Coordinates of C-alpha atoms and ligand atoms in Angstrom, one line a residue:
X1 CA 153.7 79.8 121.5
X2 CA 152.4 81.8 119.7
X3 CA 148.0 82.9 119.2
X4 CA 145.4 85.1 118.8
X5 CA 144.3 88.1 120.5
X6 CA 140.4 87.1 121.4
X7 CA 139.2 88.6 123.9
X8 CA 140.0 91.0 126.4
X9 CA 138.3 91.7 129.9
X10 CA 140.1 93.8 131.0
X11 CA 142.6 91.8 133.4
X12 CA 142.8 89.1 131.2
X13 CA 143.1 87.9 127.6
X14 CA 142.4 84.7 125.8
X15 CA 144.9 83.9 123.5
X16 CA 143.9 80.7 120.4
X17 CA 147.1 79.3 119.6
X18 CA 148.1 77.9 116.1
X19 CA 147.1 74.5 117.4
X20 CA 143.7 75.2 118.3
X21 CA 144.1 76.0 122.3
X22 CA 142.6 78.8 123.7
X23 CA 145.3 80.0 127.1
X24 CA 143.9 82.8 129.5
X25 CA 147.0 85.4 130.3
X26 CA 148.1 87.9 131.4
X27 CA 150.3 91.2 130.6
X28 CA 154.2 91.1 132.6
X29 CA 153.4 94.4 135.0
X30 CA 156.1 96.2 132.6
X31 CA 155.1 95.1 129.3
X32 CA 155.7 98.1 127.3
X33 CA 154.7 99.1 123.4
X34 CA 156.1 101.8 121.6
X35 CA 154.9 104.7 120.1
X36 CA 151.3 104.4 122.3
X37 CA 150.2 105.5 124.6
X38 CA 146.7 103.8 124.9
X39 CA 145.1 102.1 128.3
X40 CA 145.2 98.7 127.1
X41 CA 148.6 97.4 124.8
X42 CA 147.2 95.1 123.3
X43 CA 143.9 94.5 122.3
X44 CA 141.0 91.5 119.7
X45 CA 143.3 90.7 117.0
X46 CA 147.1 90.7 118.2
X47 CA 148.9 88.5 117.6
X48 CA 151.0 87.3 120.4
X49 CA 153.6 85.6 122.3
X50 CA 152.7 83.9 125.7
X51 CA 155.1 82.2 127.4
X52 CA 154.1 80.3 130.5
X53 CA 155.7 81.2 134.5
X54 CA 156.5 77.8 136.9
X55 CA 153.2 78.6 138.4
X56 CA 151.7 77.2 134.7
X57 CA 150.2 81.3 134.5
X58 CA 150.6 82.4 131.1
X59 CA 151.3 85.9 129.5
X60 CA 152.1 87.6 127.1
X61 CA 155.8 88.3 126.4
X62 CA 156.0 89.9 122.1
X63 CA 153.5 91.2 120.0
X64 CA 153.8 91.2 116.7
X65 CA 153.6 94.2 114.6
X66 CA 149.8 95.2 113.7
X67 CA 148.1 96.0 110.2
X68 CA 146.3 97.8 111.4
X69 CA 144.3 99.1 114.4
X70 CA 141.2 101.5 115.5
X71 CA 141.1 103.1 118.6
X72 CA 139.5 104.9 120.9
X73 CA 140.3 108.3 122.3
X74 CA 139.9 108.3 125.7
X75 CA 139.0 112.5 126.5
X76 CA 139.0 115.1 124.2
X77 CA 141.9 116.5 126.0
X78 CA 144.3 113.1 127.8
X79 CA 146.2 112.3 124.5
X80 CA 145.1 108.2 126.1
X81 CA 143.7 106.4 123.8
X82 CA 141.7 102.8 124.4
X83 CA 142.5 100.1 121.0
X84 CA 139.7 98.5 120.2
X85 CA 140.7 95.8 117.5
X86 CA 143.9 95.6 115.2
X87 CA 145.1 93.1 111.6
X88 CA 141.2 93.8 111.0
X89 CA 140.8 92.7 107.0
X90 CA 137.5 94.5 106.5
X91 CA 134.3 96.1 107.4
X92 CA 131.0 95.8 107.0
X93 CA 128.2 99.1 108.3
X94 CA 125.4 97.7 108.6
X95 CA 122.7 100.9 107.7
X96 CA 118.6 101.0 106.8
X97 CA 117.6 103.1 104.7
X98 CA 114.5 103.6 107.2
X99 CA 113.7 101.9 110.8
X100 CA 116.3 103.8 111.8
X101 CA 117.3 106.2 108.7
X102 CA 121.1 105.4 108.9
X103 CA 122.2 108.9 107.4
X104 CA 124.4 109.2 105.1
X105 CA 126.6 112.4 105.8
X106 CA 126.9 108.5 108.8
X107 CA 127.6 106.4 105.5
X108 CA 130.2 109.1 104.5
X109 CA 131.6 109.9 108.2
X110 CA 132.4 106.3 108.5
X111 CA 133.7 105.6 104.6
X112 CA 136.5 108.0 105.5
X113 CA 137.1 106.7 107.6
X114 CA 138.3 103.4 107.2
X115 CA 139.0 105.2 103.7
X116 CA 142.1 106.3 106.6
X117 CA 142.7 103.0 108.0
X118 CA 142.9 101.6 104.1
X119 CA 140.1 99.1 106.3
X120 CA 137.7 97.7 103.2
X121 CA 134.3 99.3 104.2
X122 CA 131.4 96.5 102.6
X123 CA 127.9 98.1 102.7
X124 CA 125.2 96.4 103.8
X125 CA 121.8 98.1 103.7
X126 CA 118.9 95.5 106.0
X127 CA 115.6 95.3 106.7
X128 CA 114.4 95.6 103.1
X129 CA 111.5 93.6 103.9
X130 CA 110.2 96.7 105.8
X131 CA 110.3 99.1 103.1
X132 CA 108.1 100.8 101.5
X133 CA 108.0 101.0 96.9
X134 CA 109.6 104.7 97.4
X135 CA 111.6 103.6 99.9
X136 CA 113.6 100.5 97.7
X137 CA 114.0 103.1 94.8
X138 CA 116.1 105.2 97.1
X139 CA 118.3 102.7 98.2
X140 CA 118.8 101.0 94.8
X141 CA 120.0 104.7 94.0
X142 CA 122.1 105.4 96.7
X143 CA 124.1 101.9 95.4
X144 CA 124.0 102.9 92.2
X145 CA 126.0 106.0 93.8
X146 CA 127.9 103.7 96.1
X147 CA 128.6 101.0 93.8
X148 CA 129.8 103.5 91.8
X149 CA 131.9 104.6 94.2
X150 CA 134.4 101.4 94.2
X151 CA 131.8 99.9 97.4
X152 CA 130.2 97.5 97.1
X153 CA 126.8 96.7 99.0
X154 CA 124.1 94.2 99.5
X155 CA 120.9 94.2 100.8
X156 CA 119.1 92.0 103.1
X157 CA 117.8 90.9 106.4
X158 CA 119.3 89.7 108.5
X159 CA 115.8 88.6 110.3
X160 CA 114.8 86.4 107.8
X161 CA 114.7 82.7 107.6
X162 CA 116.1 80.3 104.6
X163 CA 113.4 81.4 101.7
X164 CA 114.0 85.0 100.7
X165 CA 116.7 85.7 98.2
X166 CA 117.9 88.4 100.8
X167 CA 118.8 86.0 103.7
X168 CA 121.6 86.9 105.4
X169 CA 123.9 84.0 104.4
X170 CA 125.1 85.9 101.2
X171 CA 127.5 87.5 102.7
X172 CA 128.9 84.2 103.6
X173 CA 131.6 84.0 101.4
X174 CA 133.2 87.3 102.3
X175 CA 133.0 86.6 106.0
X176 CA 135.3 83.5 104.9
X177 CA 139.0 83.6 106.4
X178 CA 138.6 87.2 107.2
X179 CA 138.3 89.3 110.4
X180 CA 135.9 91.0 109.9
X181 CA 133.7 94.2 111.2
X182 CA 130.8 95.0 112.4
X183 CA 129.4 98.4 113.0
X184 CA 126.4 100.3 111.9
X185 CA 123.6 102.3 114.4
X186 CA 122.6 100.5 117.4
X187 CA 118.9 99.4 115.9
X188 CA 120.1 98.7 112.5
X189 CA 120.1 95.0 112.9
X190 CA 122.8 93.3 113.7
X191 CA 122.9 91.4 116.3
X192 CA 120.4 89.6 114.6
X193 CA 123.2 89.1 111.8
X194 CA 125.0 87.7 114.5
X195 CA 122.9 85.4 115.5
X196 CA 122.2 84.4 111.9
X197 CA 125.6 84.6 110.4
X198 CA 126.4 82.0 113.9
X199 CA 123.2 80.4 115.3
X200 CA 125.9 78.6 117.5
X201 CA 127.0 82.0 120.1
X202 CA 123.4 83.0 119.7
X203 CA 123.0 82.7 124.2
X204 CA 126.0 84.7 124.4
X205 CA 125.8 87.5 121.5
X206 CA 121.8 87.7 123.8
X207 CA 123.8 88.8 127.2
X208 CA 126.3 90.7 125.2
X209 CA 123.7 93.4 124.3
X210 CA 121.3 93.3 127.9
X211 CA 124.4 93.8 130.0
X212 CA 124.8 96.6 126.8
X213 CA 121.1 97.8 127.9
X214 CA 122.1 98.4 131.0
X215 CA 124.8 99.5 131.6
X216 CA 127.1 96.6 132.4
X217 CA 128.7 96.8 129.8
X218 CA 132.0 98.0 130.2
X219 CA 133.7 99.0 127.2
X220 CA 137.3 97.2 127.2
X221 CA 135.3 94.3 126.8
X222 CA 135.5 93.3 123.3
X223 CA 135.8 89.6 121.2
X224 CA 136.8 88.3 118.6
X225 CA 133.4 86.1 117.6
X226 CA 134.7 82.7 115.2
X227 CA 133.2 81.8 112.1
X228 CA 133.3 77.9 111.6
X229 CA 133.8 77.8 107.8
X230 CA 137.1 79.9 108.5
X231 CA 137.4 83.5 110.1
X232 CA 136.2 86.4 112.8
X233 CA 133.9 88.5 113.4
X234 CA 134.6 91.4 116.0
X235 CA 132.2 92.7 118.6
X236 CA 132.7 95.3 120.2
X237 CA 130.1 97.3 121.4
X238 CA 130.3 101.0 121.3
X239 CA 132.1 101.4 117.4
X240 CA 130.4 104.2 114.6
X241 CA 132.7 105.0 113.1
X242 CA 136.8 105.2 112.9
X243 CA 138.5 108.5 114.8
X244 CA 139.5 110.8 112.4
X245 CA 141.7 113.5 114.2
X246 CA 145.0 113.2 112.6
X247 CA 143.4 113.9 109.9
X248 CA 145.2 116.9 107.8
X249 CA 142.7 118.9 106.5
X250 CA 144.4 119.2 103.1
X251 CA 144.0 115.5 103.5
X252 CA 140.5 114.4 103.4
X253 CA 139.0 114.9 100.5
X254 CA 141.7 111.9 99.1
X255 CA 139.1 109.6 101.8
X256 CA 136.4 110.8 99.4
X257 CA 137.7 108.1 96.8
X258 CA 135.7 109.7 94.0
X259 CA 136.7 113.8 94.8
X260 CA 140.7 113.0 93.4
X261 CA 140.3 112.5 89.7
X262 CA 139.3 116.1 89.5
X263 CA 141.1 117.2 92.4
X264 CA 144.1 116.6 90.7
X265 CA 142.7 119.2 89.0
X266 CA 142.1 121.6 90.9
X267 CA 144.0 125.0 90.2
X268 CA 145.0 125.4 94.0
X269 CA 147.1 122.6 95.1
X270 CA 146.1 122.8 98.8
X271 CA 142.1 123.8 97.3
X272 CA 139.2 122.4 100.4
X273 CA 136.3 122.9 97.1
X274 CA 135.0 125.3 99.2
X275 CA 135.8 129.2 97.8
X276 CA 138.9 128.8 96.3
X277 CA 138.6 130.0 92.4
X278 CA 139.2 127.4 89.7
X279 CA 138.2 123.7 92.4
X280 CA 137.5 120.6 89.5
X281 CA 135.7 119.4 92.8
X282 CA 133.2 122.3 92.4
X283 CA 132.8 121.7 89.2
X284 CA 132.1 118.7 89.0
X285 CA 129.7 118.3 91.5
X286 CA 127.8 121.1 89.7
X287 CA 128.0 119.1 86.6
X288 CA 126.7 115.9 88.5
X289 CA 129.7 113.4 88.5
X290 CA 130.0 114.0 92.2
X291 CA 127.2 113.5 95.0
X292 CA 125.5 116.1 96.5
X293 CA 125.1 114.0 99.6
X294 CA 129.1 113.0 98.9
X295 CA 129.6 116.7 98.7
X296 CA 127.8 117.7 102.0
X297 CA 129.7 115.4 103.8
X298 CA 132.7 115.9 102.9
X299 CA 132.1 120.1 104.2
X300 CA 130.2 118.4 107.2
X301 CA 133.7 117.0 107.7
X302 CA 135.7 119.5 107.6
X303 CA 133.5 121.9 109.3
X304 CA 134.6 119.6 112.1
X305 CA 138.1 120.0 111.8
X306 CA 138.1 124.3 112.0
X307 CA 136.2 123.8 115.1
X308 CA 138.7 121.0 116.4
X309 CA 135.6 119.5 117.5
X310 CA 136.5 116.1 115.2
X311 CA 138.4 115.7 118.4
X312 CA 135.6 114.3 120.9
X313 CA 134.5 112.9 117.2
X314 CA 134.6 108.5 116.4
Ligands
GDP1 P1 121.5 95.9 116.5 O1 121.3 97.5 117.8 O2 121.9 96.6 116.2 O3 121.9 95.5 117.1 O4 119.9 96.1 116.5 P2 118.7 94.2 116.8 O5 119.5 92.8 116.1 O6 119.5 94.0 118.4 O7 117.9 95.1 115.9 C1 117.1 95.8 116.5 C2 115.7 95.4 115.9 O8 114.5 95.2 114.5 C3 115.0 94.0 116.8 O9 113.8 93.8 117.1 C4 115.2 92.9 115.4 O10 114.3 92.0 114.9 C5 114.6 93.8 114.6 N1 115.0 93.5 112.8 C6 116.5 93.7 112.9 N2 116.7 93.3 111.9 C7 115.6 92.6 111.0 C8 115.5 92.8 109.0 O11 115.7 92.7 108.4 N3 114.1 92.4 109.1 C9 113.1 92.9 110.2 N4 111.9 93.8 109.8 N5 113.2 93.2 111.3 C10 114.4 93.3 111.5
ZN2 ZN1 139.2 122.4 95.1

């Protein structure tokens, strides 16, 4: 039987079959995945085949090829990684201009990582109700910047009641029939948004974040929350960005989408856009075709690469 892994609690996997049944399954002891050294061979989002033995226990016998997957390195030293989720259609990055302020470096690192994984990102600016006129203007400028690069942006108030035009229902059409990863710094309103979008799972979300706060929560636990209209939200605690450890220095430019049309005119094909003569990216920066904040984020990622620090970054 074919099914989708929607929950992983360590030793058990909840598999939703095509007829809508949820079957608690185990992995066969000798289950191995070629090419990936991970602490968990199966993750939420995986499509699998299950077989049932004579005692009635269900086992995952096969996993279908993944379109993509996101991992977390277990540690700096070990080559082992933990697969957090697979077959992701898009990510919503929840950000706040204030309360708390999400830095542009954080946003740009996330976007670059998502480009590397080929996961489209939609930027969701939350807590619009709390912003002053100046902050609203600043936020509009940010939205302008990111929309010009090609990222869709939304402004919402996740805790809004029906009447406001910034109700999170704005996002519903985008979620339909897709697997969406919700990310963002702590405190930006992810749980509030999940509660607003999926009121039927309210209690469960609350208990997940409580467990998280008291440290009971383990990172091996992740789940996909089913949207009644079709689709899933991936609620994996601790996803703040994508590992960029396998990005080559010269590759980094291509993950800053708007740099590309300039970088192909740099004098040197392996230009890092820092000190090289004839650098078209730095020229574009001076002429304000590239935003300073974006260039600074690029530099900070490049710096990490120089120091090899990026291996620990997630
Ligand atoms: P998480 O850590 O990303 O899950 O953030 P939470 O959903 O726990 O939200 C953090 C705090 O911000 C809570 O006190 C929420 O009630 C509050 N909050 C979330 N969204 C909004 C919003 O749009 N406006 C206002 N004023 N507060 C919000
Ligand atoms: Zn250059």
